[in-house]
XYZ file of C-alpha atoms in Angstrom:
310
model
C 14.585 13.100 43.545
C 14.944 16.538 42.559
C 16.921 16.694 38.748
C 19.593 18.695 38.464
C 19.043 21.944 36.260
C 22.334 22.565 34.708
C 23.478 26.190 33.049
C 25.991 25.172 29.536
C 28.723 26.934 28.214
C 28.863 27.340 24.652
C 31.564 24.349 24.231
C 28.632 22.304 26.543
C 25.442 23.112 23.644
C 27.971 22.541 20.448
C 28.905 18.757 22.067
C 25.007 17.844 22.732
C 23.694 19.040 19.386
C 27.057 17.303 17.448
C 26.202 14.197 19.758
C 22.420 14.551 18.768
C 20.806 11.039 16.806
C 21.988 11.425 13.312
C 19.970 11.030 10.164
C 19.339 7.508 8.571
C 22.068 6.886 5.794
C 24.470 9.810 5.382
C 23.879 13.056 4.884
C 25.600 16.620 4.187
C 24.074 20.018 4.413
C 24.612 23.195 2.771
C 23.979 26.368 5.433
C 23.895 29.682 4.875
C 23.695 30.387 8.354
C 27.135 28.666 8.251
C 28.193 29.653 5.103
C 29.170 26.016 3.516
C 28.987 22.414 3.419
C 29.329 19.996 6.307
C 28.485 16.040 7.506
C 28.365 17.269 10.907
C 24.627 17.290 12.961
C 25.082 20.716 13.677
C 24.353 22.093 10.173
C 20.793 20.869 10.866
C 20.651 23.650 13.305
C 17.918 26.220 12.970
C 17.535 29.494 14.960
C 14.771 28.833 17.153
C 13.897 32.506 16.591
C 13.465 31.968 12.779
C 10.573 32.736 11.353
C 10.844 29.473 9.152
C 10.808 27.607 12.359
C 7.793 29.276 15.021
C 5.250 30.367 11.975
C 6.257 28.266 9.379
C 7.328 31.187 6.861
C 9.478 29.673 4.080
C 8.847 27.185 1.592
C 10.899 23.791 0.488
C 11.632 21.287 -2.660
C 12.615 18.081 -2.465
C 14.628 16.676 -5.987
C 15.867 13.504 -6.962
C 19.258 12.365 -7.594
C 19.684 9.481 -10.328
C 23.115 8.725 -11.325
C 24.617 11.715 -9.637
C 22.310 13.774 -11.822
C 19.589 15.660 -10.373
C 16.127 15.247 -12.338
C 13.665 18.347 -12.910
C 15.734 20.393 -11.548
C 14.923 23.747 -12.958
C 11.386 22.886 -12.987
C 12.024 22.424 -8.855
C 14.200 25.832 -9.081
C 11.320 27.968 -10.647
C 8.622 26.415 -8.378
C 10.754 27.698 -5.414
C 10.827 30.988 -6.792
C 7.200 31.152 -7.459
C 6.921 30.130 -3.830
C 9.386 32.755 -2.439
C 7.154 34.689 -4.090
C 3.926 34.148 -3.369
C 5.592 34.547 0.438
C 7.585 37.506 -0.784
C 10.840 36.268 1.231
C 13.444 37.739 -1.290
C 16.486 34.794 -1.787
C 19.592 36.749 -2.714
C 20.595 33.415 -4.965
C 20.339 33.306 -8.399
C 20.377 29.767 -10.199
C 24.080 29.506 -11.574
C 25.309 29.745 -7.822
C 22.541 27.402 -6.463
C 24.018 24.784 -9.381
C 27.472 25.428 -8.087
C 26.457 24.604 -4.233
C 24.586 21.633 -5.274
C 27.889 20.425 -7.580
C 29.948 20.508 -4.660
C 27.820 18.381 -2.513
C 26.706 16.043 -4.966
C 30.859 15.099 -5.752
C 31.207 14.252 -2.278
C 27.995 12.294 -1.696
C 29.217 8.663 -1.436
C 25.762 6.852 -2.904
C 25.030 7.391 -6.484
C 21.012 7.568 -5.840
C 19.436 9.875 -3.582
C 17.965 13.042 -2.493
C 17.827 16.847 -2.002
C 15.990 18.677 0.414
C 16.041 22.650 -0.134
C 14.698 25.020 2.214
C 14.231 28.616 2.817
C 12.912 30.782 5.774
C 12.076 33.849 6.392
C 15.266 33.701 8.933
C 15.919 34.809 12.686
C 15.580 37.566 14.099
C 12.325 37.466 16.795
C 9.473 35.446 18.137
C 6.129 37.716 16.909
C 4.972 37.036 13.213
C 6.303 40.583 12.098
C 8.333 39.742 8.906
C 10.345 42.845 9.391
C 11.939 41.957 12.549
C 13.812 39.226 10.357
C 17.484 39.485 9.356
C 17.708 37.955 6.206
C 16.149 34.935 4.541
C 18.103 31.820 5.238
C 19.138 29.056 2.696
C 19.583 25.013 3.645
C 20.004 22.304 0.979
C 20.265 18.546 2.440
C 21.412 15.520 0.811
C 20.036 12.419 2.639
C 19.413 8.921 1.233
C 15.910 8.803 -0.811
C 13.337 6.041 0.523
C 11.222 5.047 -2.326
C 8.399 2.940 -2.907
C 8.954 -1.378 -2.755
C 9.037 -2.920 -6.044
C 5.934 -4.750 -5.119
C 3.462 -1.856 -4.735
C 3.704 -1.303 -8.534
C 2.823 -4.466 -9.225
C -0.167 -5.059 -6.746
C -1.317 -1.280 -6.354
C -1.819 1.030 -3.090
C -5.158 1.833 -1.381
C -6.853 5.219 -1.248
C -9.302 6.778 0.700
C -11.263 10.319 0.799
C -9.772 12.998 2.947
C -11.288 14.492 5.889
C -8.846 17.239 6.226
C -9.962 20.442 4.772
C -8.278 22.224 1.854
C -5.904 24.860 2.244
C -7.122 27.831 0.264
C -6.183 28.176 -3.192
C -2.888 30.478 -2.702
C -1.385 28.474 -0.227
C -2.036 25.114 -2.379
C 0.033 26.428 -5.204
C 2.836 27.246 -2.471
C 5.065 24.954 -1.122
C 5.302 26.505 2.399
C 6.670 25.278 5.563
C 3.591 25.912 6.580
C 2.733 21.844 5.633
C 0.699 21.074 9.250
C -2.799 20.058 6.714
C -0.546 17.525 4.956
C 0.853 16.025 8.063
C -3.061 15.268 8.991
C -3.310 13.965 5.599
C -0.855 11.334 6.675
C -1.526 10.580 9.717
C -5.188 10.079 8.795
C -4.161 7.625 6.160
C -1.705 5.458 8.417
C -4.563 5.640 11.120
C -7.160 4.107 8.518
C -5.174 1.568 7.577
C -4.450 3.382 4.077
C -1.201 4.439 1.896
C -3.180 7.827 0.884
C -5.834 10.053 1.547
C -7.276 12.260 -1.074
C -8.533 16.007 -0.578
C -11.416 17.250 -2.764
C -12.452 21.213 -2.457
C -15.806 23.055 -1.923
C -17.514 22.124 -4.869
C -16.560 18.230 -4.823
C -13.830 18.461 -7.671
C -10.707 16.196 -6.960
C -8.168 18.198 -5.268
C -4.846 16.552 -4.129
C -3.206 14.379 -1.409
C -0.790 14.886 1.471
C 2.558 15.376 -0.826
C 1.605 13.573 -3.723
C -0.732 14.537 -7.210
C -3.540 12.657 -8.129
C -3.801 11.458 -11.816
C -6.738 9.893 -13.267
C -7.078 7.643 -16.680
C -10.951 8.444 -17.107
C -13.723 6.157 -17.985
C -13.242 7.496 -21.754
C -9.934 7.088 -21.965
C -8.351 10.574 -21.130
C -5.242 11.279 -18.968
C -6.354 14.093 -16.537
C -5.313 15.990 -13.789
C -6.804 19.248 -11.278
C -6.452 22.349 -12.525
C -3.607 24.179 -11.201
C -5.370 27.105 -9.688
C -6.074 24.526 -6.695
C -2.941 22.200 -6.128
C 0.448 22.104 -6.362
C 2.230 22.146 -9.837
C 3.540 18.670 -8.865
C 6.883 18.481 -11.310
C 7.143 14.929 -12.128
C 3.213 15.073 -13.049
C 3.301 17.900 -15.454
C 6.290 16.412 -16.854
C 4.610 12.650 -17.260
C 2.247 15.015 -18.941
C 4.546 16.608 -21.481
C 5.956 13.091 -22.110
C 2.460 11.455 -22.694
C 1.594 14.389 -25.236
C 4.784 14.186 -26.934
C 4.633 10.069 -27.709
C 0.795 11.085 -28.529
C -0.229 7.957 -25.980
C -3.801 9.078 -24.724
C -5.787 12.143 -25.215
C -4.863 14.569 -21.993
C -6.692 16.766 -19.800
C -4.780 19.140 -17.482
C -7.321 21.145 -15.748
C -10.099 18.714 -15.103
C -12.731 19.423 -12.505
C -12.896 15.429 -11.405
C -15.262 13.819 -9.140
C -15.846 11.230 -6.666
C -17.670 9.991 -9.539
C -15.426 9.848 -11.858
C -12.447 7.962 -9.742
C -14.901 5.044 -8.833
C -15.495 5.087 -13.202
C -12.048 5.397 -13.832
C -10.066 2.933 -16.173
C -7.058 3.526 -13.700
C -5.656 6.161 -10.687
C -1.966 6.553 -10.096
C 0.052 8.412 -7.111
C 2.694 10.516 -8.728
C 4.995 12.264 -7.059
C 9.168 12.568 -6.909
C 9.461 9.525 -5.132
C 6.883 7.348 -6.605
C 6.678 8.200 -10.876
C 3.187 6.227 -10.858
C 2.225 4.407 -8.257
C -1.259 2.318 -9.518
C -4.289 2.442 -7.009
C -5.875 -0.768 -6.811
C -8.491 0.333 -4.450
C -10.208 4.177 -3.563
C -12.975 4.307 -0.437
C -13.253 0.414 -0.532
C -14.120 -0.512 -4.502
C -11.429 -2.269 -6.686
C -10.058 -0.306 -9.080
C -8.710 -1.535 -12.624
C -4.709 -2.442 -12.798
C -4.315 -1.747 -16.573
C -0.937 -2.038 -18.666
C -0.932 1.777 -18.632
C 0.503 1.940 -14.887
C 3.614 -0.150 -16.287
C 3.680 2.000 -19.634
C 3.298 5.364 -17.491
C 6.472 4.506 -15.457
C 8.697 3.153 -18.175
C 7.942 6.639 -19.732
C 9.672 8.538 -16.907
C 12.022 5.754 -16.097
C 13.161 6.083 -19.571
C 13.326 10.250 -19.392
C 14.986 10.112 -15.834
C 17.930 7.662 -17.623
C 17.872 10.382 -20.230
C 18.216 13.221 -18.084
């Protein structure tokens, strides 16, 4: 039987994309293309023709709400920037207004915890990758329910295994594009193997990062480290863990440690951290166990502790 091809009136697309599946939990969204807040499916509309959309020209944050209060906030705020740019999309948004949108959707989000999802393109205007075709950058903020990690994987630990997927180069590791199609690999290659991460290391065998998550390592001598920052993404909750490990003077800390395979099958422990997982313990990397200390537990009542703070 031949299917019927039907032509839509305007009235016709507005009723299929409001009828669209709707996100898990609720959710509002700020638009610019829309110019405010709504619950309705169709703020998730993008322009097909934006350049956010067909080349992956924009870049993202995602924050976490605790309490109703959003944690490392500027610290997401100025990353964006140095995203924008790195991408040199010029945001006509300062700060103090992108504090007062947020305000206004946080009062009328109806759970307490949860999550933000900001994003900005390059916006519509036409299909080749000619940036100057484009109308004006674009702005979209989402508030959706925040999935984290089950109580039980801090206890027991998560397995980790060596990437496959090559390394974006150095200037698009330190931006968070939309351009995020190596990280999607990341994750798929994980779930395939059986895995909760994959880890990247670069060209010279140093320890880079995994799919949307930092890599921290307690070394074999004791030392907190982390990748330099020249090759992976200033991950906010890590450099703060950071700040808040140097400031209770808990372990000695390295921030721009050239780590190796070596090193993470040495190490005295290896945590996931990321905004929706403080420090998740590794209890396993490319098959060998790896030590569950006391310091996973200490490491997340530290942020626990500054996110009830904040």
């Amino acid at each position: 039987m031949t299917p019927s091809i039907r032509w839509l009136t305007e009235q016709d697309c507005a009723n299929a994309l409001a009828a669209r599946p709707r996100l898990k939990g609720p959710f509002l969204v700020y638009s610019s293309l829309i110019g405010g807040w709504t619950d309705s499916p169709l703020g998730l509309t993008v322009s097909l023709d934006d350049h956010g959309f067909h080349r992956g020209d924009g870049a993202f944050e995602a924050i976490r709400i605790i309490g109703r209060k959003p944690y490392l906030l500027k610290e997401h705020w100025d990353r964006l920037q140095i995203s924008l740019r790195n991408l040199s999309i010029p945001l006509k948004m300062d700060f103090e207004t992108f504090e007062l949108i947020l305000s206004e959707g946080i009062k009328k989000y109806p759970e307490e915890n949860f999550g933000i999802r900001m994003f900005v393109t390059r916006g519509p205007g036409g299909f080749s990758p000619d940036f100057r075709e484009c109308i004006e950058p674009q702005f979209f903020c989402v508030l959706t329910s925040l999935r984290s990690q089950p109580d039980e994987k801090f206890k027991v630990g998560v397995r980790l295994g060596t990437s496959k997927i090559p390394l974006k180069p150095d200037w698009l590791a330190v931006t968070k594009s939309l351009n995020y199609l190596p990280n999607v690999m990341m994750k798929m290659e994980s779930v395939d193997a059986g895995l909760d991460f994959t880890v990247a290391f670069d060209h010279e065998g140093h320890v880079a990062e995994s799919a949307t998550e930092n890599l921290v390592v307690l070394t074999r001598d004791g030392t907190l480290a982390h990748p330099p920052l020249t090759r992976i993404l200033k991950g906010c909750t890590m450099v703060r863990l950071f700040d808040l490990v140097e400031q209770h003077r808990l372990l000695p800390t390295n921030r721009s440690a050239k780590l190796t395979q070596k090193d993470l099958f040495e190490a005295q422990g290896l945590y996931m951290v990321g905004t929706t997982l403080d420090a998740l313990p590794v209890r396993e990397y490319d098959g060998k166990p790896i030590p569950l200390s006391e310091w996973g537990k200490k490491l997340n009542e530290l942020l626990r502790k500054d996110q009830n703070l904040a």
